[in-house]
XYZ file of C-alpha atoms in Angstrom:
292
model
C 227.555 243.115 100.004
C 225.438 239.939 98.507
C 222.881 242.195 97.837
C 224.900 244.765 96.168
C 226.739 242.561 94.104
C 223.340 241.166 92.594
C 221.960 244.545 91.872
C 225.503 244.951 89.424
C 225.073 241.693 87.959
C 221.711 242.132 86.924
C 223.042 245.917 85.953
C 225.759 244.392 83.975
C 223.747 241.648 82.256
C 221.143 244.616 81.296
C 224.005 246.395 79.750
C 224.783 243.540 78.000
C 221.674 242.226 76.357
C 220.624 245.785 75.326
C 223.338 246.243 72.702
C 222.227 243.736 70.381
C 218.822 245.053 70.001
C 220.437 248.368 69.310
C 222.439 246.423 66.561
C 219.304 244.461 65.501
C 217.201 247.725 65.083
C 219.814 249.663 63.241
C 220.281 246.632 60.759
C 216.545 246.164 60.432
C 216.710 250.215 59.607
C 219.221 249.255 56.747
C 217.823 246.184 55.417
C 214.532 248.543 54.667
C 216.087 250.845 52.686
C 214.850 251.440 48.821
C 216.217 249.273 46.235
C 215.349 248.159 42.587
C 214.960 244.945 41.592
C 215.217 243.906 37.652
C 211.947 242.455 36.073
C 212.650 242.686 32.494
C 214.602 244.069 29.752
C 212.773 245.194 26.470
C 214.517 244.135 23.016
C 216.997 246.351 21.251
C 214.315 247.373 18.469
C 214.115 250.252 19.671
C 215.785 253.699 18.815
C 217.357 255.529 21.432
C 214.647 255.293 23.356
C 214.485 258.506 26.000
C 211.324 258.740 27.430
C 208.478 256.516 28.958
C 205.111 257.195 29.709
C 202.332 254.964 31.570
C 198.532 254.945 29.766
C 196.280 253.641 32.332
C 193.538 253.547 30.085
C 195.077 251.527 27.808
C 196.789 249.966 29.997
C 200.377 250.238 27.658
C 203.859 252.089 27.872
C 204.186 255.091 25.162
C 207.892 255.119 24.123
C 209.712 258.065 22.237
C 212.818 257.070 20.090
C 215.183 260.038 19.687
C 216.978 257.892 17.153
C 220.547 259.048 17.731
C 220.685 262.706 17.481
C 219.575 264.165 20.406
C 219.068 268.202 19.657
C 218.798 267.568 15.298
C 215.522 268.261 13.291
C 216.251 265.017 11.090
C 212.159 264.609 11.172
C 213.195 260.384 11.510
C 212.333 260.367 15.323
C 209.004 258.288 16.351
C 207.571 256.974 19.777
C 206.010 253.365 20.017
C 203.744 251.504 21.692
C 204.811 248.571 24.006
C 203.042 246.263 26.895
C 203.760 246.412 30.318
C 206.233 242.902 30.259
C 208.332 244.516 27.712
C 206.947 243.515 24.446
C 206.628 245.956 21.522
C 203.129 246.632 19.864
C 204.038 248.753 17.613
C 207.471 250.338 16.726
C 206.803 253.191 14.299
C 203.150 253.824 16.010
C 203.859 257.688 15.565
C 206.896 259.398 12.972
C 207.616 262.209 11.663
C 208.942 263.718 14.682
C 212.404 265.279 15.036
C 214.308 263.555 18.386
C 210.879 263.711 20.761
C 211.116 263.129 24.359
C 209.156 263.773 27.214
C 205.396 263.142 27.007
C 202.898 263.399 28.507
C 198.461 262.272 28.682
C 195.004 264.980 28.972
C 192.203 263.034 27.942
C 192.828 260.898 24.490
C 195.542 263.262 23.609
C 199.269 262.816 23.853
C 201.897 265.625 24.305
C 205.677 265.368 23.163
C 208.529 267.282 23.305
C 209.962 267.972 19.695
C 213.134 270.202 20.166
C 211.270 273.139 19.619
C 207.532 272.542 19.366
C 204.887 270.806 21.592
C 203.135 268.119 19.148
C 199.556 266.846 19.693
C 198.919 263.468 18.958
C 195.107 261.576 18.761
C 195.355 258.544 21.029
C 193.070 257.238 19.352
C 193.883 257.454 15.516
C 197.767 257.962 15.949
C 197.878 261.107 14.076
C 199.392 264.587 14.797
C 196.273 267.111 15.449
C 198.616 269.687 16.645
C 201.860 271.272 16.689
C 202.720 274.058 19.138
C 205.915 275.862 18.524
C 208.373 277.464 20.931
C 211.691 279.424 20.553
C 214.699 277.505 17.819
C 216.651 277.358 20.871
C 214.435 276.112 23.044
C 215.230 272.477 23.016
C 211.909 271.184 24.413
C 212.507 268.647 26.968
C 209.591 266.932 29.201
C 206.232 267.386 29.853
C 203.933 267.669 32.982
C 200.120 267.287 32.692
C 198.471 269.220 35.532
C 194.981 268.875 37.426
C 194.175 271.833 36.189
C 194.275 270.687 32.640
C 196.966 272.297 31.065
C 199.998 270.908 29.758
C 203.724 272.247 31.016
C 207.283 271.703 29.010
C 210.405 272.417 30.028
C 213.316 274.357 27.643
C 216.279 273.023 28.632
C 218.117 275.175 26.016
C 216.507 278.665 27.490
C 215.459 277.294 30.907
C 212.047 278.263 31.017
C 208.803 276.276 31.583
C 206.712 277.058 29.573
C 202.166 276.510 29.727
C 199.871 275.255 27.240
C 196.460 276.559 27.918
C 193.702 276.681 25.761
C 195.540 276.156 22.379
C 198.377 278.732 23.667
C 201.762 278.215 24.273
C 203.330 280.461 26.233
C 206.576 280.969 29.036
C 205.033 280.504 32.487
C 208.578 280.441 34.530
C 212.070 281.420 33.795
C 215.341 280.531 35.290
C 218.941 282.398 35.029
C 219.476 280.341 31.647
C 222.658 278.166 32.552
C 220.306 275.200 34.653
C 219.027 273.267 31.337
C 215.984 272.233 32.715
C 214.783 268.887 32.465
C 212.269 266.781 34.547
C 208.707 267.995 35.374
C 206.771 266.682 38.121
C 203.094 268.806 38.706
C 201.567 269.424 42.062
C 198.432 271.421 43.475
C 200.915 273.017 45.118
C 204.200 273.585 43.381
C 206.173 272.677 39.936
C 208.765 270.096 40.824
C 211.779 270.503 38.685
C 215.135 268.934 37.731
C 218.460 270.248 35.838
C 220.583 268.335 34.329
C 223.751 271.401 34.130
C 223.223 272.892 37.968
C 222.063 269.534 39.293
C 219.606 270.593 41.220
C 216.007 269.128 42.756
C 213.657 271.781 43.116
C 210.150 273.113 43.900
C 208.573 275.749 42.636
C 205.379 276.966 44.646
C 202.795 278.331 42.497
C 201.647 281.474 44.964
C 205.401 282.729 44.802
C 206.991 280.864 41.837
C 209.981 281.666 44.111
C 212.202 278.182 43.676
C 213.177 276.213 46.565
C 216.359 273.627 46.133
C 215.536 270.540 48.128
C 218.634 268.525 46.892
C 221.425 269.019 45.095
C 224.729 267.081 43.442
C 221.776 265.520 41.315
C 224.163 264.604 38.484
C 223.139 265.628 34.728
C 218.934 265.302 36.112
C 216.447 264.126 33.836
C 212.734 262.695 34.842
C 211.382 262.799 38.537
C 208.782 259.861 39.536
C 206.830 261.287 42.000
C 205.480 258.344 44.748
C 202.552 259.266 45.940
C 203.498 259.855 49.730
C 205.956 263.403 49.325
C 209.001 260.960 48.038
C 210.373 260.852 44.293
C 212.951 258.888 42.244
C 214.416 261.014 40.425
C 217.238 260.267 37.156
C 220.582 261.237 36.084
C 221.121 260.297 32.235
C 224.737 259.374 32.430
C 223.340 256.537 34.610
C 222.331 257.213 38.030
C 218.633 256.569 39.892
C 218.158 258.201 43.057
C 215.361 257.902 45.531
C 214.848 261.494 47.696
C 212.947 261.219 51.089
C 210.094 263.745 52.503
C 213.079 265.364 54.285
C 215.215 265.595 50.906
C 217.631 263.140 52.261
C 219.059 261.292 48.848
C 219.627 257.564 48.615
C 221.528 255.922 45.508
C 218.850 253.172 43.844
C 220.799 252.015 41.023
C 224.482 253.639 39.136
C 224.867 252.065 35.250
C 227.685 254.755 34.684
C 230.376 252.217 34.338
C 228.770 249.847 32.052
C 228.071 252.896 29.969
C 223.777 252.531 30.125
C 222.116 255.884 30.528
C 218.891 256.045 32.438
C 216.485 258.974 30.592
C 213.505 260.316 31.553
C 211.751 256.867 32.936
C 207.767 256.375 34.519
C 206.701 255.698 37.540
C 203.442 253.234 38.758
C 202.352 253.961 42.061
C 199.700 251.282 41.501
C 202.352 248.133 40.764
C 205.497 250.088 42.284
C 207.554 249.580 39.402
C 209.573 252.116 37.447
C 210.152 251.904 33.627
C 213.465 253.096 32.407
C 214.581 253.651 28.662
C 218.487 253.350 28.225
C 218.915 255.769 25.607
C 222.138 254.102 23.451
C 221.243 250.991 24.356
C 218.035 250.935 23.091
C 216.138 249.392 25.704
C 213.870 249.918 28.415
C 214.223 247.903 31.645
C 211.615 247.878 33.942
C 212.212 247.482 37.909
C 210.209 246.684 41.004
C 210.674 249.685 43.915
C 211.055 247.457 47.133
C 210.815 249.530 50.427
C-alpha cells in the first residue's frame, strides 16, 4: 500500500506541475504574435496622401497626394519626396497629375497610377517621359513592378490588370467586373491581388491565371506588403491593417476606423521591418515597426 500510494503522489504531483507549462507555452504563443509599434508621424503638409513607395537607391519614401478628389481629373494631384524619419524633401517634387496613387520603381523610372493612364516619370530629372493611357473608366489603381521587367496596374473601375511591356499597355487579366481591384503584389509565381468591393485576398498563378482566394472578409482592400517569408500585411482603407500567415490564417495589426484615419496603399521594408502608411484625409503618413 506504501508503495502504491507513492507511485499516485508522484502521479498526482506530475499532473500538477505539467499544467502550467501548458499555460506558459500557450501565453508565450500569444505574446509572439504580430503587432505594430508607432515610430513616427509625418506633418500634415501633405495632400491626401494615398500611396507610399520605398527607393532603395535613394534611400527616400515617394509619396502621391490625391489631393481630395479621389476618381476627378482636376490635373492638381502631385507625389513628393520625403526621408525615411518622416521629414518632407520636397512637397510638389512631381504635379500635374490628376489624383495618382499607386507607384511603383524599374530602373530610374517611376510608374503611377493616374485614374486612367500609367505616367512615366525620370527619377532622375522629375519630369513626365511618358504617359500610357487605359480605358475612361478604368480608374487606375496600384502598380506592381515584376522580375521580369514589366510594369502591372490594376483597374479598379473595370477590374482588370492590366501589363506594360515594351512601351505597350495592354489588359493581361480580367475579373467579373464588380471586385474593384486594388493592391498588387508580383511573384515568379503568381499575381497577388486585393479588392476593396468583394474583399477578397487572392493569387493568381501565372501558368493558369485561374484565381485562388486565400482570405476573405478583407474589408474595402487596398495595398498588400509582401514579407519576404510567404506572409503579407495587407490594408483596408477605412482603417484596418491585417497581417495573413503562410496558411492564410488573418490576424488584426492595427483598426483606426473609429478615430476616422484611413490606412491606403502603404510600403513595406523587409530590410528595417517597418511599414509606411499614408492616412489619406489626414494627411499624414505614420510609419510603424512590425514586431514578431
Amino acid at each position: 500500500m506504501k508503495g502504491a500510494f507513492y507511485i499516485l503522489a508522484i502521479l498526482i504531483l506530475a499532473s500538477c506541475n505539467s499544467k502550467p507549462k501548458q499555460a506558459k507555452e500557450k501565453a508565450a504563443t500569444a505574446s509572439t504574435s504580430p503587432k505594430l509599434e508607432l515610430l513616427w508621424e509625418s506633418d500634415t503638409l501633405l495632400r491626401t496622401p494615398e500611396s507610399v513607395l520605398i527607393d532603395p537607391n535613394n534611400d527616400i519614401l515617394y509619396v502621391s497626394n490625391v489631393n481630395m478628389n479621389p476618381w476627378e481629373k482636376d490635373g492638381n494631384g502631385f507625389i513628393s519626396k520625403m526621408d525615411k524619419e518622416g521629414n518632407i524633401l520636397e512637397l510638389k517634387w512631381v504635379e500635374d497629375m490628376s489624383a495618382p496613387k499607386g507607384m511603383g520603381l524599374l530602373g530610374n523610372k517611376l510608374f503611377a497610377a493616374n485614374i486612367d493612364e500609367l505616367v512615366e516619370i525620370d527619377v532622375e530629372s522629375g519630369m513626365i517621359s511618358a504617359r500610357y493611357p487605359a480605358t475612361d473608366d478604368a480608374q487606375l489603381n496600384d502598380v506592381a513592378v515584376g522580375d521580369d521587367g514589366n510594369v502591372y496596374v490594376s483597374a479598379s473601375g473595370t477590374s482588370k490588370i492590366y501589363k506594360l511591356e515594351k512601351g505597350i499597355l495592354s489588359i493581361v487579366y480580367e475579373g467579373k467586373g464588380d471586385e474593384r481591384f486594388n493592391g498588387l503584389f508580383w511573384e515568379k509565381d503568381r499575381m497577388m491581388l486585393i479588392t476593396s468591393a468583394s474583399s477578397e485576398f487572392m493569387a493568381i498563378p501565372w501558368n493558369t491565371m485561374e484565381p485562388k482566394v486565400i482570405s476573405g472578409n478583407m474589408g474595402d482592400g487596398d495595398a498588400i506588403c509582401g514579407l519576404g517569408d510567404g506572409s503579407y500585411i495587407t490594408t483596408a482603407w477605412s482603417g484596418t491593417i491585417f497581417y495573413v500567415d503562410n496558411d492564410g490564417e488573418v490576424t488584426t495589426l492595427l483598426d483606426t476606423q473609429e478615430q476616422g484615419e484611413n490606412t491606403a496603399d502603404a510600403a513595406y521594408s523587409t530590410k528595417d521591418q517597418i511599414l509606411y502608411v499614408p492616412t489619406f484625409f489626414k494627411n499624414q503618413v505614420k510609419a510603424y515597426k512590425l514586431i514578431r
